[in-house]
Amino acid sequence: MTENNTPLLGMTLFELKEVVKSLGMPSFTGGQIAKWLYSAHVKSIDDMTNISKSNREKLSAKYEIGCSKPVDCQKSKDGTIKYLFPTHDGKKVETVFIPDKDRATLCVSSQVGCKMNCLFCQTGKQGFEGSLIAADILNQIYSLPESDKLTNIVFMGQGEPMDNLDNVLKVTDVLTASYGYAWSPKRITVSSVGVKKKLKRFLDESECHVAISLHSPYPEQRAMLMPAERGMSILETIDLLHNYDFSHQRRLSFEYIMFRGVNDTLEHAKEIIKLLKGLYCRVNLIRFHQIPDVDLHGDDEHKMESFRDYLTAHGVFTTIRASRGQDIYAACGLLSTARKIEKKRKKE
Protein backbone atom coordinates (compact mmCIF):
# COMPACT_ATOMS: atom_id res chain seq x y z
CA MET A 1 0.00 0.00 0.00
CA THR A 2 1.33 3.44 -0.88
CA GLU A 3 0.32 7.02 -0.13
CA ASN A 4 0.43 7.99 -3.82
CA ASN A 5 -2.49 6.07 -5.31
CA THR A 6 -5.97 5.62 -3.86
CA PRO A 7 -6.76 2.05 -2.68
CA LEU A 8 -9.66 0.24 -4.32
CA LEU A 9 -9.87 -2.19 -1.42
CA GLY A 10 -12.73 -1.30 0.92
CA MET A 11 -14.75 0.54 -1.72
CA THR A 12 -18.41 -0.29 -2.04
CA LEU A 13 -19.93 -1.22 -5.39
CA PHE A 14 -21.38 2.30 -5.66
CA GLU A 15 -17.94 3.81 -5.10
CA LEU A 16 -16.31 1.49 -7.63
CA LYS A 17 -18.90 2.50 -10.23
CA GLU A 18 -18.14 6.15 -9.50
CA VAL A 19 -14.43 5.45 -10.01
CA VAL A 20 -14.90 3.88 -13.45
CA LYS A 21 -17.37 6.58 -14.43
CA SER A 22 -14.79 9.26 -13.59
CA LEU A 23 -12.28 7.46 -15.81
CA GLY A 24 -14.69 7.19 -18.73
CA MET A 25 -15.23 3.42 -18.42
CA PRO A 26 -18.55 1.54 -18.70
CA SER A 27 -20.51 1.27 -15.43
CA PHE A 28 -20.37 -2.55 -15.49
CA THR A 29 -16.60 -2.34 -15.07
CA GLY A 30 -17.25 -1.39 -11.44
CA GLY A 31 -18.92 -4.76 -10.93
CA GLN A 32 -16.00 -6.52 -12.60
CA ILE A 33 -13.56 -4.81 -10.25
CA ALA A 34 -15.69 -5.81 -7.25
CA LYS A 35 -15.51 -9.47 -8.31
CA TRP A 36 -11.75 -9.31 -8.78
CA LEU A 37 -11.34 -7.73 -5.36
CA TYR A 38 -13.82 -9.55 -3.18
CA SER A 39 -14.12 -12.93 -4.90
CA ALA A 40 -10.74 -13.45 -6.59
CA HIS A 41 -8.70 -11.41 -4.05
CA VAL A 42 -6.25 -10.19 -6.68
CA LYS A 43 -3.04 -8.45 -5.62
CA SER A 44 -2.60 -6.30 -8.72
CA ILE A 45 -4.81 -4.37 -11.13
CA ASP A 46 -2.99 -6.16 -13.95
CA ASP A 47 -4.57 -9.42 -12.70
CA MET A 48 -8.02 -8.12 -13.72
CA THR A 49 -7.81 -9.86 -17.09
CA ASN A 50 -11.36 -9.26 -18.34
CA ILE A 51 -10.76 -5.50 -18.21
CA SER A 52 -8.97 -4.10 -21.26
CA LYS A 53 -5.29 -3.26 -20.96
CA SER A 54 -5.95 0.43 -21.68
CA ASN A 55 -8.57 0.60 -18.91
CA ARG A 56 -6.23 -1.20 -16.50
CA GLU A 57 -3.61 1.41 -17.29
CA LYS A 58 -6.11 4.18 -16.57
CA LEU A 59 -6.93 2.55 -13.24
CA SER A 60 -3.29 2.00 -12.31
CA ALA A 61 -2.46 5.66 -12.93
CA LYS A 62 -4.62 6.76 -10.01
CA TYR A 63 -5.52 3.64 -8.05
CA GLU A 64 -4.03 0.49 -6.54
CA ILE A 65 -5.47 -2.60 -4.88
CA GLY A 66 -4.33 -1.32 -1.49
CA CYS A 67 -3.36 -4.64 0.07
CA SER A 68 -0.22 -5.25 2.13
CA LYS A 69 1.08 -8.44 3.71
CA PRO A 70 1.72 -8.51 7.47
CA VAL A 71 5.24 -7.40 8.36
CA ASP A 72 5.46 -9.50 11.50
CA CYS A 73 3.67 -12.35 13.27
CA GLN A 74 3.86 -14.11 16.61
CA LYS A 75 2.37 -17.51 17.37
CA SER A 76 1.10 -18.42 20.82
CA LYS A 77 1.50 -21.84 22.38
CA ASP A 78 -2.32 -22.15 22.17
CA GLY A 79 -2.34 -21.62 18.38
CA THR A 80 -3.38 -17.97 18.39
CA ILE A 81 -1.46 -15.86 15.88
CA LYS A 82 -0.94 -12.11 16.18
CA TYR A 83 -0.11 -10.23 12.97
CA LEU A 84 1.31 -6.76 12.51
CA PHE A 85 -0.07 -5.01 9.43
CA PRO A 86 1.20 -1.79 7.84
CA THR A 87 -1.31 0.99 7.17
CA HIS A 88 -1.56 3.27 4.13
CA ASP A 89 0.12 6.13 6.04
CA GLY A 90 3.08 4.22 7.42
CA LYS A 91 1.70 3.21 10.80
CA LYS A 92 1.23 -0.33 12.15
CA VAL A 93 -1.78 -2.15 13.60
CA GLU A 94 -2.24 -5.51 15.31
CA THR A 95 -4.71 -8.24 14.33
CA VAL A 96 -5.34 -11.55 16.10
CA PHE A 97 -6.28 -14.86 14.45
CA ILE A 98 -7.91 -17.31 16.89
CA PRO A 99 -8.43 -20.89 15.65
CA ASP A 100 -10.70 -23.05 17.80
CA LYS A 101 -11.78 -26.49 16.50
CA ASP A 102 -14.34 -25.79 13.73
CA ARG A 103 -14.27 -22.01 14.31
CA ALA A 104 -11.67 -19.47 13.28
CA THR A 105 -12.17 -15.93 14.54
CA LEU A 106 -10.30 -12.81 13.51
CA CYS A 107 -10.08 -9.89 15.92
CA VAL A 108 -9.60 -6.80 13.75
CA SER A 109 -8.57 -3.27 14.66
CA SER A 110 -10.31 -0.08 13.55
CA GLN A 111 -7.81 2.48 14.85
CA VAL A 112 -4.13 2.82 15.73
CA GLY A 113 -4.30 3.31 19.48
CA CYS A 114 -7.53 4.52 21.06
CA LYS A 115 -9.09 7.70 22.46
CA MET A 116 -11.20 5.93 25.09
CA ASN A 117 -8.31 5.44 27.57
CA CYS A 118 -9.94 2.67 29.60
CA LEU A 119 -7.92 2.10 32.77
CA PHE A 120 -7.43 -1.62 32.13
CA CYS A 121 -6.50 -1.52 28.43
CA GLN A 122 -2.97 -1.41 27.01
CA THR A 123 -4.22 0.03 23.71
CA GLY A 124 -5.53 3.07 25.56
CA LYS A 125 -2.12 3.61 27.14
CA GLN A 126 -0.67 3.88 23.63
CA GLY A 127 -2.75 6.99 23.01
CA PHE A 128 -4.56 7.75 19.77
CA GLU A 129 -2.57 7.81 16.54
CA GLY A 130 -5.35 7.82 13.97
CA SER A 131 -8.34 6.02 12.49
CA LEU A 132 -7.85 3.37 9.83
CA ILE A 133 -9.31 3.89 6.39
CA ALA A 134 -11.57 1.13 5.04
CA ALA A 135 -8.67 -0.37 3.06
CA ASP A 136 -6.57 -0.68 6.23
CA ILE A 137 -9.38 -2.44 8.09
CA LEU A 138 -10.28 -4.79 5.25
CA ASN A 139 -6.62 -5.53 4.49
CA GLN A 140 -6.42 -7.32 7.85
CA ILE A 141 -8.85 -9.85 6.38
CA TYR A 142 -7.82 -9.66 2.71
CA SER A 143 -4.10 -10.25 3.35
CA LEU A 144 -4.45 -12.64 6.27
CA PRO A 145 -2.63 -15.92 5.43
CA GLU A 146 -5.57 -17.86 6.93
CA SER A 147 -8.31 -15.72 5.34
CA ASP A 148 -9.94 -18.73 3.66
CA LYS A 149 -10.40 -20.40 7.08
CA LEU A 150 -12.29 -17.56 8.76
CA THR A 151 -15.73 -18.26 10.19
CA ASN A 152 -16.18 -15.13 12.32
CA ILE A 153 -14.89 -11.58 12.62
CA VAL A 154 -14.98 -9.43 15.74
CA PHE A 155 -14.20 -5.72 15.79
CA MET A 156 -12.54 -5.95 19.19
CA GLY A 157 -8.94 -5.10 18.35
CA GLN A 158 -7.28 -1.71 18.70
CA GLY A 159 -9.60 1.29 18.78
CA GLU A 160 -13.26 2.09 19.32
CA PRO A 161 -15.26 1.06 16.21
CA MET A 162 -17.94 3.71 16.75
CA ASP A 163 -15.24 6.38 16.73
CA ASN A 164 -14.45 5.35 13.14
CA LEU A 165 -18.00 4.45 12.16
CA ASP A 166 -18.02 5.47 8.50
CA ASN A 167 -15.14 3.15 7.67
CA VAL A 168 -16.40 0.32 9.90
CA LEU A 169 -19.81 0.45 8.20
CA LYS A 170 -18.18 0.50 4.78
CA VAL A 171 -16.18 -2.64 5.64
CA THR A 172 -19.18 -4.49 7.11
CA ASP A 173 -21.11 -3.54 3.95
CA VAL A 174 -18.40 -5.11 1.77
CA LEU A 175 -18.28 -8.19 3.99
CA THR A 176 -22.04 -8.80 3.90
CA ALA A 177 -23.07 -7.54 0.44
CA SER A 178 -23.70 -9.89 -2.49
CA TYR A 179 -21.08 -8.02 -4.56
CA GLY A 180 -18.56 -8.47 -1.71
CA TYR A 181 -17.78 -11.38 0.58
CA ALA A 182 -21.49 -12.28 0.93
CA TRP A 183 -21.13 -13.17 4.59
CA SER A 184 -24.10 -13.35 6.91
CA PRO A 185 -24.12 -10.45 9.42
CA LYS A 186 -24.34 -13.19 12.07
CA ARG A 187 -20.66 -13.89 11.48
CA ILE A 188 -19.63 -10.36 12.48
CA THR A 189 -19.64 -8.73 15.93
CA VAL A 190 -18.83 -5.06 16.50
CA SER A 191 -17.93 -3.89 19.99
CA SER A 192 -18.40 -0.48 21.58
CA VAL A 193 -18.07 1.35 24.86
CA GLY A 194 -21.10 3.34 23.74
CA VAL A 195 -20.60 6.52 21.71
CA LYS A 196 -23.47 9.00 21.59
CA LYS A 197 -25.31 9.13 18.22
CA LYS A 198 -22.77 6.75 16.65
CA LEU A 199 -24.10 3.64 18.43
CA LYS A 200 -27.65 4.44 17.34
CA ARG A 201 -26.50 4.93 13.77
CA PHE A 202 -24.71 1.59 13.81
CA LEU A 203 -27.79 -0.18 15.18
CA ASP A 204 -29.94 1.44 12.48
CA GLU A 205 -27.62 0.87 9.52
CA SER A 206 -26.10 -2.53 10.29
CA GLU A 207 -27.47 -5.99 11.10
CA CYS A 208 -24.22 -7.25 12.65
CA HIS A 209 -24.06 -8.42 16.25
CA VAL A 210 -23.20 -5.80 18.86
CA ALA A 211 -21.11 -6.19 22.02
CA ILE A 212 -21.17 -3.49 24.70
CA SER A 213 -18.25 -3.02 27.08
CA LEU A 214 -19.91 -2.98 30.50
CA HIS A 215 -17.30 -3.79 33.20
CA SER A 216 -19.43 -2.25 35.97
CA PRO A 217 -23.19 -1.77 36.36
CA TYR A 218 -22.61 1.31 38.51
CA PRO A 219 -22.16 4.49 36.43
CA GLU A 220 -19.77 6.14 38.92
CA GLN A 221 -17.49 3.12 39.11
CA ARG A 222 -17.71 2.52 35.36
CA ALA A 223 -16.56 6.12 34.80
CA MET A 224 -13.45 5.40 36.88
CA LEU A 225 -12.68 2.36 34.73
CA MET A 226 -13.94 3.83 31.45
CA PRO A 227 -13.89 7.62 30.96
CA ALA A 228 -16.28 7.17 27.99
CA GLU A 229 -19.06 6.63 30.56
CA ARG A 230 -19.14 10.42 30.94
CA GLY A 231 -19.90 10.84 27.23
CA MET A 232 -22.64 8.22 27.02
CA SER A 233 -23.66 6.58 30.27
CA ILE A 234 -24.44 2.89 30.52
CA LEU A 235 -27.99 3.84 31.54
CA GLU A 236 -28.39 5.86 28.33
CA THR A 237 -26.91 2.97 26.35
CA ILE A 238 -29.33 0.48 27.89
CA ASP A 239 -32.28 2.78 27.16
CA LEU A 240 -31.21 2.92 23.52
CA LEU A 241 -30.79 -0.86 23.25
CA HIS A 242 -34.36 -1.43 24.50
CA ASN A 243 -35.56 0.05 21.18
CA TYR A 244 -34.13 -2.86 19.18
CA ASP A 245 -35.09 -6.52 18.85
CA PHE A 246 -32.30 -8.96 19.72
CA SER A 247 -34.51 -12.01 20.12
CA HIS A 248 -34.02 -13.34 16.58
CA GLN A 249 -30.94 -13.29 14.32
CA ARG A 250 -29.08 -10.36 15.79
CA ARG A 251 -27.25 -10.91 19.07
CA LEU A 252 -26.55 -8.47 21.88
CA SER A 253 -23.79 -9.22 24.36
CA PHE A 254 -22.10 -7.40 27.21
CA GLU A 255 -18.37 -7.72 27.88
CA TYR A 256 -17.41 -7.80 31.54
CA ILE A 257 -13.78 -8.00 32.65
CA MET A 258 -13.66 -9.18 36.27
CA PHE A 259 -11.35 -7.33 38.65
CA ARG A 260 -10.67 -8.85 42.05
CA GLY A 261 -12.36 -6.88 44.82
CA VAL A 262 -13.57 -4.20 42.41
CA ASN A 263 -16.54 -5.38 40.33
CA ASP A 264 -16.96 -9.02 41.37
CA THR A 265 -19.27 -8.81 44.40
CA LEU A 266 -22.76 -10.21 44.85
CA GLU A 267 -24.03 -6.62 44.79
CA HIS A 268 -22.50 -6.16 41.34
CA ALA A 269 -24.16 -9.33 40.09
CA LYS A 270 -27.54 -8.21 41.46
CA GLU A 271 -27.14 -4.79 39.84
CA ILE A 272 -26.27 -6.38 36.47
CA ILE A 273 -29.47 -8.43 36.63
CA LYS A 274 -31.45 -5.29 37.42
CA LEU A 275 -29.70 -3.25 34.71
CA LEU A 276 -30.23 -5.80 31.93
CA LYS A 277 -33.81 -6.70 32.82
CA GLY A 278 -35.97 -6.91 29.71
CA LEU A 279 -33.03 -7.17 27.29
CA TYR A 280 -32.53 -10.35 25.29
CA CYS A 281 -28.77 -10.63 25.74
CA ARG A 282 -25.82 -12.53 27.14
CA VAL A 283 -22.89 -11.54 29.36
CA ASN A 284 -19.35 -12.61 28.54
CA LEU A 285 -17.04 -12.68 31.53
CA ILE A 286 -13.42 -11.96 30.62
CA ARG A 287 -10.23 -12.60 32.56
CA PHE A 288 -8.15 -9.53 33.30
CA HIS A 289 -4.59 -9.61 31.99
CA GLN A 290 -2.21 -7.48 34.01
CA ILE A 291 -0.77 -4.40 32.34
CA PRO A 292 2.03 -2.15 33.69
CA ASP A 293 1.33 0.58 36.25
CA VAL A 294 -2.31 -0.36 36.77
CA ASP A 295 -3.40 -1.52 40.23
CA LEU A 296 -6.04 -3.99 39.10
CA HIS A 297 -5.95 -7.76 39.48
CA GLY A 298 -7.92 -10.60 37.91
CA ASP A 299 -10.21 -13.06 39.64
CA ASP A 300 -9.52 -16.76 39.97
CA GLU A 301 -11.51 -19.40 38.09
CA HIS A 302 -13.72 -20.28 41.05
CA LYS A 303 -14.82 -16.68 41.55
CA MET A 304 -15.62 -16.25 37.87
CA GLU A 305 -17.60 -19.48 37.77
CA SER A 306 -19.61 -18.47 40.86
CA PHE A 307 -20.37 -15.07 39.32
CA ARG A 308 -21.39 -16.74 36.05
CA ASP A 309 -23.62 -19.29 37.78
CA TYR A 310 -25.39 -16.63 39.85
CA LEU A 311 -26.18 -14.48 36.80
CA THR A 312 -27.35 -17.48 34.75
CA ALA A 313 -29.53 -18.76 37.61
CA HIS A 314 -31.22 -15.37 37.71
CA GLY A 315 -32.05 -15.19 34.03
CA VAL A 316 -28.93 -13.58 32.53
CA PHE A 317 -27.22 -16.13 30.30
CA THR A 318 -23.51 -15.80 31.06
CA THR A 319 -20.35 -17.41 29.73
CA ILE A 320 -16.65 -17.18 30.56
CA ARG A 321 -14.66 -16.30 27.49
CA ALA A 322 -11.61 -18.47 26.92
CA SER A 323 -8.42 -16.46 27.23
CA ARG A 324 -6.19 -16.84 24.17
CA GLY A 325 -2.75 -15.60 23.22
CA GLN A 326 -1.71 -14.08 26.54
CA ASP A 327 1.92 -15.18 26.08
CA ILE A 328 2.23 -13.05 22.92
CA TYR A 329 0.21 -10.09 24.27
CA ALA A 330 -2.72 -10.94 22.04
CA ALA A 331 -5.36 -11.42 24.74
CA CYS A 332 -8.13 -8.95 25.52
CA GLY A 333 -6.80 -5.52 26.43
CA LEU A 334 -3.16 -6.24 25.55
CA LEU A 335 -2.90 -5.03 21.94
CA SER A 336 -0.48 -2.17 21.40
CA THR A 337 1.82 -1.23 18.52
CA ALA A 338 3.63 1.32 20.70
CA ARG A 339 5.71 -1.50 22.20
CA LYS A 340 6.89 -2.66 18.77
CA ILE A 341 7.66 0.87 17.63
CA GLU A 342 9.78 1.46 20.73
CA LYS A 343 11.70 -1.78 20.16
CA LYS A 344 12.39 -0.73 16.58
CA ARG A 345 13.71 2.65 17.75
CA LYS A 346 16.07 0.98 20.22
CA LYS A 347 17.45 -1.27 17.48
CA GLU A 348 18.04 1.74 15.26
C-alpha angles and dihedrals in degrees: 000000000000136000092231103068128042115250118240091199111102095025118132121232090258091054093047090052089051090052094053091043090055089052094049096251127137115273092241089065087074089062091048091053091049090055092048091050104040103027105029096029093213120192097208138038087230088066090067092094100172090061114083118257092242091053091047088053090051090051094046092053092066107012143048134187090254098217125137130182119237112271095209141013137188125198122211124218087246093058098259113138124205117201130196113215127191118232128220091259099049100267127120132234134188127233128183126214113200117190116193119171106287093356130077116186128190119205106206131193126228100188141025101247120339140258095212095079097199109192094235100045126094092202090061090053088058090064125221119304101167148298120276120242117234091263091056092051096045092043088068086066099031096052098035109123089223096043093124090058097055119122100166141022126203124191092216102114127097116339140016109286094209089056088062097034101146092058094040091053091047091053094046088049091055091046095051104032122101090237090053133041092320093218122161112251085234088076093060129071123186119197129208142174086214119271118199114253091354095074091050091049091051092050090050098045103036135054095199122120117269129217120194121205103230109160093160132027091209113086094212094051092041089055089056090053096035119027089196087076087079091058097047116004122220088242090057090046092051091049089054093048091054087069093066133070114237097164096095130036100336117076130211120200136173122218115218122182109198118225118192112251093355112076103356103088129117088250090058091050091050091049091050090054090050093045096050097042111137095017120115098223149115133234121226114204113210130197115239116238113207118248127189121278095006118117097213127113134195128243124247123250095260093055092048092049092050091050091048093048093049093051093045092048088055096051103271108114105223135183135183111235114228111245112233135184099008092144091061096040091253098121125105112302096008103093115117133146091193089081092055093045091052092050090051091051091052091052090051 
